[in-house]
Amino acid sequence: MTVRLTVAQALVRFLANQYTERDGTRQRLIEGCWGIFGHGNVAGVGQALLQATLLQAQQTGEADLKYYLARNEQAMVHASVGFARMRNRLQTFACTASIGPGSTNMVTGAALATINRIPVLLLPSDFFATRAASPLLQELEDPRSYDVSVNDAFKPVSRFWDRINRPEQLPSALLAAMRVLTDPAETGAVTLALPQDVQAEAHDWPEDLFTERTWFVPRPLPEPAAVRRAVEVLRNARRPLVIAGGGVIYSEAGPALRAFAEATGIAVSDTQAGKGALAWDHPCAVGGVGATGSPVANALARDADVVLGIGTRYSDFTTASRTAFQHPDVRFVNLNVAAFDAGKHAGASLVADARAGLEALTEALEGYHVDPEYTARIDSANADWRQVVEHAYHLGHQPLPAQTEILGALNEFMNERDVVVQAAGSMPGDLQMLWRARDPKQYHVEYGYSCMGYEIAGGLGAKMAAPDREVFVLVGDGSYLMMAQEIVTAVSEGIKLNIVLVQNQGFGSIGALSESLGSQRFGTRYRYRNPASGLLDGDILPVDLAANAASLGADVIRARTVKDFQAALAQSRASDRTTVTYIETDPLAPVPSSESWWDVPVSETSALDSTQQARAAYAAAKRDQRMYL
Ligand SMILES: Cc1ncc(C[n+]2csc(CCOP(=O)(O)OP(=O)(O)O)c2C)c(N)n1
Ligand SMILES: [Mg+2]
């Protein structure tokens, strides 16, 4: 039996019938379709989405793929990532974009998804497969080949990429796309480029293509010999340290991690993606590790003889650019579902689902426990650090509050299940160091790509995934100016976000970095150009981002003091409308030290004193950098 449909209609019908299942729970894989239409997709995928919606409304038994209109194509990928991350990678969205700029706007989102190992299905439109009308509006013409389009730019940032030049190619491409999206080791952006003529072309499809399909998301078990090798290393450890990454959370391995920590007494540090895997006030929890981590975790990392990395990619922030671990014989044990990550730093590789691997390790390590002196050291360091955090949370900085006070007030205000979303600027570092999370879904900081502009769009996706939670989006003025437009989408869809807009007149983060590297905050402030100096160091600009947010349809509260801010948060929570709380902070306020380092090279030769001094400090710090072999 066959059914006659266009390629786009077949695509939509197929996607509406895909499910994932893990631990006996089944859910739709593709929750809906984000899109912005242009000539490349309006009559193809657009028509198919409309038809599916209308047929479903008539109760024909046709499954729908609900359409959401974004305001920028990059943002719709971010929203899909926010959603998929919140749903532990078991569900995501498709994104349809028109030919050319609509499609290439998604490239940044694709890179973000792939780097963070989050599934998202991208459907950029492409020029005619027949080339009947070439060159089209927005078509890249490559004199060397007619088989090149701007969508080839998705190749390095996609885990699977294909172009559907004939209807017959669609079924196998779709099956491969679903396999990659649902494979925890391979997942990331999946791109199917769809020529605009092929989208509208009819074909007789086997009906079996559209039967419901369930993709079982595996929990690979560790190989017994690999467990034995890992345990051999761990049993000899006197100063071990766990690094919990995002993989712990995606695998819902928090309880298994807690059981492991309690059985062994090993301290647990976390990465940006792993924060909240173990509650911050658990006796074994020592906070963030690495360049923006807590000094407690970083001191343990410095002395660790064995590092057990679980579900972590070991980014430079996590390893302090490979200076975090200074024990001469430090060894790594890497529990990861992806062999690629499990093999890093010449570690003993334990390729497995985080939960399954932790259960196996806990069992095989029976009888092992760190010595009481190690435990006492953690307790006392944690007690000292808590006081530092309390101080930073309540600094009383004048006249403008410090950012750490805003984060503190928010942390104290939020309920356990509320979610904080952030991505770039000075906040991820402060959050990584100071935030206290109990729930594994509370801390949502995108720090694989640290993409300015993820905040509001990603928060929108997170809220769609968890309508029962309050979502607090923290966004800097720089990020806000890059991508604020999804406030309009939130308003139009009636999706309520609590947005906190932190105004510090430019790039607080890069300003501080620049200063520490001898570059004197050059080009990091939003100021008038000063004719005298020729630099952007004139007066503050007459820009009112609060008024801008109001103009996009949000309710806006202007707060000046921490007290105002607390009242604004309560008002924001009580409202059912997207609310922006606007607050100015002092970018020069003090922040506690992580006692760590990040490798950002400084000019080796320079006419500036500031750069020469920074270079000397850089060269000294660089000496601690190691290859872990
Ligand atoms: C898309 C993008 N462009 C550039 C950067 C580099 N960058 C990192 S933080 C930052 C400044 C962020 O400014 P803002 O949002 O105001 O946060 P603040 O640093 O002031 O806290 C820049 C330019 C980035 N991470 N992402
Ligand atoms: Mg700023």
PDB file of N, CA and C in Angstrom, residues 230-304:
ATOM      1  N   ALA A 230      38.971   0.281  36.041  1.00  0.00           N
ATOM      2  CA  ALA A 230      38.665   1.561  36.695  1.00  0.00           C
ATOM      3  C   ALA A 230      38.767   1.418  38.208  1.00  0.00           C
ATOM      4  N   VAL A 231      38.261   0.314  38.728  1.00  0.00           N
ATOM      5  CA  VAL A 231      38.234   0.109  40.174  1.00  0.00           C
ATOM      6  C   VAL A 231      39.650  -0.074  40.718  1.00  0.00           C
ATOM      7  N   GLU A 232      40.489  -0.693  39.927  1.00  0.00           N
ATOM      8  CA  GLU A 232      41.881  -0.851  40.332  1.00  0.00           C
ATOM      9  C   GLU A 232      42.521   0.517  40.583  1.00  0.00           C
ATOM     10  N   VAL A 233      42.239   1.449  39.683  1.00  0.00           N
ATOM     11  CA  VAL A 233      42.791   2.804  39.838  1.00  0.00           C
ATOM     12  C   VAL A 233      42.156   3.489  41.049  1.00  0.00           C
ATOM     13  N   LEU A 234      40.835   3.371  41.144  1.00  0.00           N
ATOM     14  CA  LEU A 234      40.122   4.080  42.214  1.00  0.00           C
ATOM     15  C   LEU A 234      40.472   3.530  43.598  1.00  0.00           C
ATOM     16  N   ARG A 235      40.634   2.220  43.693  1.00  0.00           N
ATOM     17  CA  ARG A 235      40.908   1.634  45.013  1.00  0.00           C
ATOM     18  C   ARG A 235      42.225   2.130  45.603  1.00  0.00           C
ATOM     19  N   ASN A 236      43.147   2.470  44.735  1.00  0.00           N
ATOM     20  CA  ASN A 236      44.439   2.964  45.227  1.00  0.00           C
ATOM     21  C   ASN A 236      44.443   4.464  45.470  1.00  0.00           C
ATOM     22  N   ALA A 237      43.314   5.121  45.211  1.00  0.00           N
ATOM     23  CA  ALA A 237      43.276   6.577  45.333  1.00  0.00           C
ATOM     24  C   ALA A 237      43.212   6.988  46.796  1.00  0.00           C
ATOM     25  N   ARG A 238      44.056   7.971  47.141  1.00  0.00           N
ATOM     26  CA  ARG A 238      43.998   8.512  48.504  1.00  0.00           C
ATOM     27  C   ARG A 238      43.351   9.893  48.500  1.00  0.00           C
ATOM     28  N   ARG A 239      43.443  10.585  47.371  1.00  0.00           N
ATOM     29  CA  ARG A 239      42.886  11.941  47.259  1.00  0.00           C
ATOM     30  C   ARG A 239      42.041  12.045  45.983  1.00  0.00           C
ATOM     31  N   PRO A 240      41.002  11.223  45.865  1.00  0.00           N
ATOM     32  CA  PRO A 240      40.220  11.230  44.620  1.00  0.00           C
ATOM     33  C   PRO A 240      39.233  12.405  44.555  1.00  0.00           C
ATOM     34  N   LEU A 241      38.830  12.721  43.344  1.00  0.00           N
ATOM     35  CA  LEU A 241      37.829  13.780  43.142  1.00  0.00           C
ATOM     36  C   LEU A 241      36.935  13.405  41.968  1.00  0.00           C
ATOM     37  N   VAL A 242      35.633  13.536  42.184  1.00  0.00           N
ATOM     38  CA  VAL A 242      34.677  13.330  41.091  1.00  0.00           C
ATOM     39  C   VAL A 242      34.421  14.665  40.399  1.00  0.00           C
ATOM     40  N   ILE A 243      34.330  14.639  39.063  1.00  0.00           N
ATOM     41  CA  ILE A 243      33.825  15.795  38.310  1.00  0.00           C
ATOM     42  C   ILE A 243      32.524  15.351  37.653  1.00  0.00           C
ATOM     43  N   ALA A 244      31.424  15.959  38.077  1.00  0.00           N
ATOM     44  CA  ALA A 244      30.116  15.586  37.523  1.00  0.00           C
ATOM     45  C   ALA A 244      29.769  16.555  36.402  1.00  0.00           C
ATOM     46  N   GLY A 245      29.607  16.039  35.193  1.00  0.00           N
ATOM     47  CA  GLY A 245      29.250  16.858  34.032  1.00  0.00           C
ATOM     48  C   GLY A 245      27.798  16.696  33.640  1.00  0.00           C
ATOM     49  N   GLY A 246      27.456  17.283  32.511  1.00  0.00           N
ATOM     50  CA  GLY A 246      26.071  17.263  32.043  1.00  0.00           C
ATOM     51  C   GLY A 246      25.526  15.860  31.834  1.00  0.00           C
ATOM     52  N   GLY A 247      26.417  14.927  31.494  1.00  0.00           N
ATOM     53  CA  GLY A 247      25.971  13.550  31.247  1.00  0.00           C
ATOM     54  C   GLY A 247      25.277  12.941  32.459  1.00  0.00           C
ATOM     55  N   VAL A 248      25.672  13.376  33.661  1.00  0.00           N
ATOM     56  CA  VAL A 248      25.034  12.846  34.875  1.00  0.00           C
ATOM     57  C   VAL A 248      23.557  13.255  34.888  1.00  0.00           C
ATOM     58  N   ILE A 249      23.315  14.491  34.495  1.00  0.00           N
ATOM     59  CA  ILE A 249      21.944  15.009  34.541  1.00  0.00           C
ATOM     60  C   ILE A 249      21.106  14.400  33.410  1.00  0.00           C
ATOM     61  N   TYR A 250      21.654  14.357  32.195  1.00  0.00           N
ATOM     62  CA  TYR A 250      20.881  13.803  31.072  1.00  0.00           C
ATOM     63  C   TYR A 250      20.518  12.340  31.334  1.00  0.00           C
ATOM     64  N   SER A 251      21.377  11.636  32.032  1.00  0.00           N
ATOM     65  CA  SER A 251      21.111  10.224  32.316  1.00  0.00           C
ATOM     66  C   SER A 251      20.247  10.050  33.577  1.00  0.00           C
ATOM     67  N   GLU A 252      19.878  11.143  34.201  1.00  0.00           N
ATOM     68  CA  GLU A 252      19.112  11.120  35.463  1.00  0.00           C
ATOM     69  C   GLU A 252      19.821  10.256  36.503  1.00  0.00           C
ATOM     70  N   ALA A 253      21.133  10.495  36.591  1.00  0.00           N
ATOM     71  CA  ALA A 253      21.978   9.670  37.457  1.00  0.00           C
ATOM     72  C   ALA A 253      22.263  10.335  38.803  1.00  0.00           C
ATOM     73  N   GLY A 254      21.527  11.412  39.128  1.00  0.00           N
ATOM     74  CA  GLY A 254      21.759  12.112  40.397  1.00  0.00           C
ATOM     75  C   GLY A 254      21.699  11.189  41.611  1.00  0.00           C
ATOM     76  N   PRO A 255      20.635  10.407  41.760  1.00  0.00           N
ATOM     77  CA  PRO A 255      20.566   9.512  42.922  1.00  0.00           C
ATOM     78  C   PRO A 255      21.707   8.483  42.949  1.00  0.00           C
ATOM     79  N   ALA A 256      22.100   7.996  41.779  1.00  0.00           N
ATOM     80  CA  ALA A 256      23.212   7.030  41.722  1.00  0.00           C
ATOM     81  C   ALA A 256      24.518   7.710  42.116  1.00  0.00           C
ATOM     82  N   LEU A 257      24.667   8.980  41.746  1.00  0.00           N
ATOM     83  CA  LEU A 257      25.871   9.734  42.118  1.00  0.00           C
ATOM     84  C   LEU A 257      25.904   9.944  43.631  1.00  0.00           C
ATOM     85  N   ARG A 258      24.733  10.279  44.181  1.00  0.00           N
ATOM     86  CA  ARG A 258      24.678  10.495  45.635  1.00  0.00           C
ATOM     87  C   ARG A 258      25.053   9.203  46.374  1.00  0.00           C
ATOM     88  N   ALA A 259      24.494   8.080  45.901  1.00  0.00           N
ATOM     89  CA  ALA A 259      24.782   6.793  46.543  1.00  0.00           C
ATOM     90  C   ALA A 259      26.277   6.480  46.454  1.00  0.00           C
ATOM     91  N   PHE A 260      26.868   6.769  45.304  1.00  0.00           N
ATOM     92  CA  PHE A 260      28.302   6.524  45.117  1.00  0.00           C
ATOM     93  C   PHE A 260      29.115   7.382  46.084  1.00  0.00           C
ATOM     94  N   ALA A 261      28.747   8.671  46.171  1.00  0.00           N
ATOM     95  CA  ALA A 261      29.485   9.589  47.040  1.00  0.00           C
ATOM     96  C   ALA A 261      29.354   9.167  48.502  1.00  0.00           C
ATOM     97  N   GLU A 262      28.154   8.758  48.879  1.00  0.00           N
ATOM     98  CA  GLU A 262      27.943   8.387  50.280  1.00  0.00           C
ATOM     99  C   GLU A 262      28.671   7.087  50.622  1.00  0.00           C
ATOM    100  N   ALA A 263      28.727   6.163  49.669  1.00  0.00           N
ATOM    101  CA  ALA A 263      29.403   4.888  49.925  1.00  0.00           C
ATOM    102  C   ALA A 263      30.913   5.066  50.013  1.00  0.00           C
ATOM    103  N   THR A 264      31.473   6.005  49.226  1.00  0.00           N
ATOM    104  CA  THR A 264      32.936   6.121  49.148  1.00  0.00           C
ATOM    105  C   THR A 264      33.487   7.336  49.888  1.00  0.00           C
ATOM    106  N   GLY A 265      32.635   8.330  50.105  1.00  0.00           N
ATOM    107  CA  GLY A 265      33.090   9.583  50.729  1.00  0.00           C
ATOM    108  C   GLY A 265      33.841  10.492  49.767  1.00  0.00           C
ATOM    109  N   ILE A 266      33.898  10.145  48.484  1.00  0.00           N
ATOM    110  CA  ILE A 266      34.660  10.954  47.521  1.00  0.00           C
ATOM    111  C   ILE A 266      33.936  12.273  47.259  1.00  0.00           C
ATOM    112  N   ALA A 267      34.695  13.361  47.246  1.00  0.00           N
ATOM    113  CA  ALA A 267      34.125  14.686  47.000  1.00  0.00           C
ATOM    114  C   ALA A 267      33.656  14.788  45.552  1.00  0.00           C
ATOM    115  N   VAL A 268      32.557  15.529  45.361  1.00  0.00           N
ATOM    116  CA  VAL A 268      31.968  15.689  44.030  1.00  0.00           C
ATOM    117  C   VAL A 268      32.003  17.168  43.643  1.00  0.00           C
ATOM    118  N   SER A 269      32.746  17.469  42.589  1.00  0.00           N
ATOM    119  CA  SER A 269      32.721  18.819  42.027  1.00  0.00           C
ATOM    120  C   SER A 269      31.855  18.785  40.783  1.00  0.00           C
ATOM    121  N   ASP A 270      31.511  19.968  40.256  1.00  0.00           N
ATOM    122  CA  ASP A 270      30.651  19.945  39.072  1.00  0.00           C
ATOM    123  C   ASP A 270      31.111  20.924  38.009  1.00  0.00           C
ATOM    124  N   THR A 271      30.603  20.708  36.792  1.00  0.00           N
ATOM    125  CA  THR A 271      30.879  21.601  35.661  1.00  0.00           C
ATOM    126  C   THR A 271      29.636  22.465  35.441  1.00  0.00           C
ATOM    127  N   GLN A 272      29.719  23.358  34.468  1.00  0.00           N
ATOM    128  CA  GLN A 272      28.556  24.209  34.161  1.00  0.00           C
ATOM    129  C   GLN A 272      27.337  23.367  33.798  1.00  0.00           C
ATOM    130  N   ALA A 273      27.540  22.289  33.055  1.00  0.00           N
ATOM    131  CA  ALA A 273      26.388  21.478  32.636  1.00  0.00           C
ATOM    132  C   ALA A 273      25.955  20.498  33.719  1.00  0.00           C
ATOM    133  N   GLY A 274      26.819  20.287  34.721  1.00  0.00           N
ATOM    134  CA  GLY A 274      26.518  19.252  35.725  1.00  0.00           C
ATOM    135  C   GLY A 274      26.047  19.795  37.057  1.00  0.00           C
ATOM    136  N   LYS A 275      26.004  21.129  37.182  1.00  0.00           N
ATOM    137  CA  LYS A 275      25.646  21.692  38.492  1.00  0.00           C
ATOM    138  C   LYS A 275      24.230  21.294  38.891  1.00  0.00           C
ATOM    139  N   GLY A 276      24.088  20.867  40.131  1.00  0.00           N
ATOM    140  CA  GLY A 276      22.783  20.420  40.612  1.00  0.00           C
ATOM    141  C   GLY A 276      22.639  18.906  40.553  1.00  0.00           C
ATOM    142  N   ALA A 277      23.603  18.218  39.924  1.00  0.00           N
ATOM    143  CA  ALA A 277      23.557  16.750  39.885  1.00  0.00           C
ATOM    144  C   ALA A 277      23.547  16.222  41.314  1.00  0.00           C
ATOM    145  N   LEU A 278      24.344  16.865  42.164  1.00  0.00           N
ATOM    146  CA  LEU A 278      24.333  16.567  43.598  1.00  0.00           C
ATOM    147  C   LEU A 278      23.991  17.888  44.290  1.00  0.00           C
ATOM    148  N   ALA A 279      23.060  17.848  45.239  1.00  0.00           N
ATOM    149  CA  ALA A 279      22.622  19.085  45.899  1.00  0.00           C
ATOM    150  C   ALA A 279      23.822  19.805  46.504  1.00  0.00           C
ATOM    151  N   TRP A 280      23.824  21.135  46.408  1.00  0.00           N
ATOM    152  CA  TRP A 280      24.996  21.921  46.811  1.00  0.00           C
ATOM    153  C   TRP A 280      25.370  21.712  48.278  1.00  0.00           C
ATOM    154  N   ASP A 281      24.365  21.410  49.118  1.00  0.00           N
ATOM    155  CA  ASP A 281      24.658  21.288  50.549  1.00  0.00           C
ATOM    156  C   ASP A 281      24.853  19.843  50.996  1.00  0.00           C
ATOM    157  N   HIS A 282      24.986  18.926  50.048  1.00  0.00           N
ATOM    158  CA  HIS A 282      25.363  17.560  50.414  1.00  0.00           C
ATOM    159  C   HIS A 282      26.796  17.596  50.959  1.00  0.00           C
ATOM    160  N   PRO A 283      27.088  16.832  52.022  1.00  0.00           N
ATOM    161  CA  PRO A 283      28.439  16.907  52.618  1.00  0.00           C
ATOM    162  C   PRO A 283      29.559  16.601  51.630  1.00  0.00           C
ATOM    163  N   CYS A 284      29.293  15.837  50.580  1.00  0.00           N
ATOM    164  CA  CYS A 284      30.357  15.520  49.610  1.00  0.00           C
ATOM    165  C   CYS A 284      30.468  16.563  48.505  1.00  0.00           C
ATOM    166  N   ALA A 285      29.522  17.507  48.414  1.00  0.00           N
ATOM    167  CA  ALA A 285      29.531  18.473  47.312  1.00  0.00           C
ATOM    168  C   ALA A 285      30.554  19.568  47.591  1.00  0.00           C
ATOM    169  N   VAL A 286      31.389  19.877  46.593  1.00  0.00           N
ATOM    170  CA  VAL A 286      32.415  20.907  46.776  1.00  0.00           C
ATOM    171  C   VAL A 286      32.315  22.018  45.731  1.00  0.00           C
ATOM    172  N   GLY A 287      31.227  22.021  44.948  1.00  0.00           N
ATOM    173  CA  GLY A 287      30.984  23.134  44.018  1.00  0.00           C
ATOM    174  C   GLY A 287      31.711  22.981  42.699  1.00  0.00           C
ATOM    175  N   GLY A 288      31.696  24.078  41.952  1.00  0.00           N
ATOM    176  CA  GLY A 288      32.259  24.065  40.606  1.00  0.00           C
ATOM    177  C   GLY A 288      33.763  23.877  40.621  1.00  0.00           C
ATOM    178  N   VAL A 289      34.272  23.219  39.586  1.00  0.00           N
ATOM    179  CA  VAL A 289      35.711  23.026  39.465  1.00  0.00           C
ATOM    180  C   VAL A 289      36.228  23.817  38.271  1.00  0.00           C
ATOM    181  N   GLY A 290      37.482  24.225  38.333  1.00  0.00           N
ATOM    182  CA  GLY A 290      38.116  24.845  37.166  1.00  0.00           C
ATOM    183  C   GLY A 290      38.177  26.354  37.226  1.00  0.00           C
ATOM    184  N   ALA A 291      38.335  26.956  36.043  1.00  0.00           N
ATOM    185  CA  ALA A 291      38.645  28.381  35.929  1.00  0.00           C
ATOM    186  C   ALA A 291      37.671  29.269  36.690  1.00  0.00           C
ATOM    187  N   THR A 292      36.397  28.901  36.710  1.00  0.00           N
ATOM    188  CA  THR A 292      35.416  29.709  37.436  1.00  0.00           C
ATOM    189  C   THR A 292      34.801  28.910  38.587  1.00  0.00           C
ATOM    190  N   GLY A 293      35.556  27.949  39.078  1.00  0.00           N
ATOM    191  CA  GLY A 293      35.022  27.085  40.134  1.00  0.00           C
ATOM    192  C   GLY A 293      35.220  27.674  41.517  1.00  0.00           C
ATOM    193  N   SER A 294      34.956  26.835  42.526  1.00  0.00           N
ATOM    194  CA  SER A 294      35.146  27.266  43.910  1.00  0.00           C
ATOM    195  C   SER A 294      36.573  26.887  44.329  1.00  0.00           C
ATOM    196  N   PRO A 295      37.170  27.692  45.214  1.00  0.00           N
ATOM    197  CA  PRO A 295      38.516  27.341  45.688  1.00  0.00           C
ATOM    198  C   PRO A 295      38.539  25.994  46.411  1.00  0.00           C
ATOM    199  N   VAL A 296      37.380  25.568  46.943  1.00  0.00           N
ATOM    200  CA  VAL A 296      37.337  24.272  47.639  1.00  0.00           C
ATOM    201  C   VAL A 296      37.604  23.149  46.635  1.00  0.00           C
ATOM    202  N   ALA A 297      36.843  23.170  45.550  1.00  0.00           N
ATOM    203  CA  ALA A 297      37.028  22.137  44.527  1.00  0.00           C
ATOM    204  C   ALA A 297      38.410  22.259  43.898  1.00  0.00           C
ATOM    205  N   ASN A 298      38.865  23.485  43.686  1.00  0.00           N
ATOM    206  CA  ASN A 298      40.146  23.660  43.004  1.00  0.00           C
ATOM    207  C   ASN A 298      41.333  23.211  43.855  1.00  0.00           C
ATOM    208  N   ALA A 299      41.217  23.356  45.174  1.00  0.00           N
ATOM    209  CA  ALA A 299      42.288  22.850  46.041  1.00  0.00           C
ATOM    210  C   ALA A 299      42.312  21.322  45.993  1.00  0.00           C
ATOM    211  N   LEU A 300      41.139  20.712  46.011  1.00  0.00           N
ATOM    212  CA  LEU A 300      41.078  19.248  45.918  1.00  0.00           C
ATOM    213  C   LEU A 300      41.604  18.765  44.572  1.00  0.00           C
ATOM    214  N   ALA A 301      41.254  19.523  43.510  1.00  0.00           N
ATOM    215  CA  ALA A 301      41.710  19.146  42.168  1.00  0.00           C
ATOM    216  C   ALA A 301      43.238  19.199  42.099  1.00  0.00           C
ATOM    217  N   ARG A 302      43.805  20.231  42.702  1.00  0.00           N
ATOM    218  CA  ARG A 302      45.267  20.403  42.659  1.00  0.00           C
ATOM    219  C   ARG A 302      45.985  19.186  43.225  1.00  0.00           C
ATOM    220  N   ASP A 303      45.421  18.619  44.321  1.00  0.00           N
ATOM    221  CA  ASP A 303      46.090  17.502  44.997  1.00  0.00           C
ATOM    222  C   ASP A 303      45.581  16.135  44.568  1.00  0.00           C
ATOM    223  N   ALA A 304      44.570  16.097  43.726  1.00  0.00           N
ATOM    224  CA  ALA A 304      43.916  14.810  43.436  1.00  0.00           C
ATOM    225  C   ALA A 304      44.897  13.826  42.799  1.00  0.00           C
TER     226      ALA A 304
END
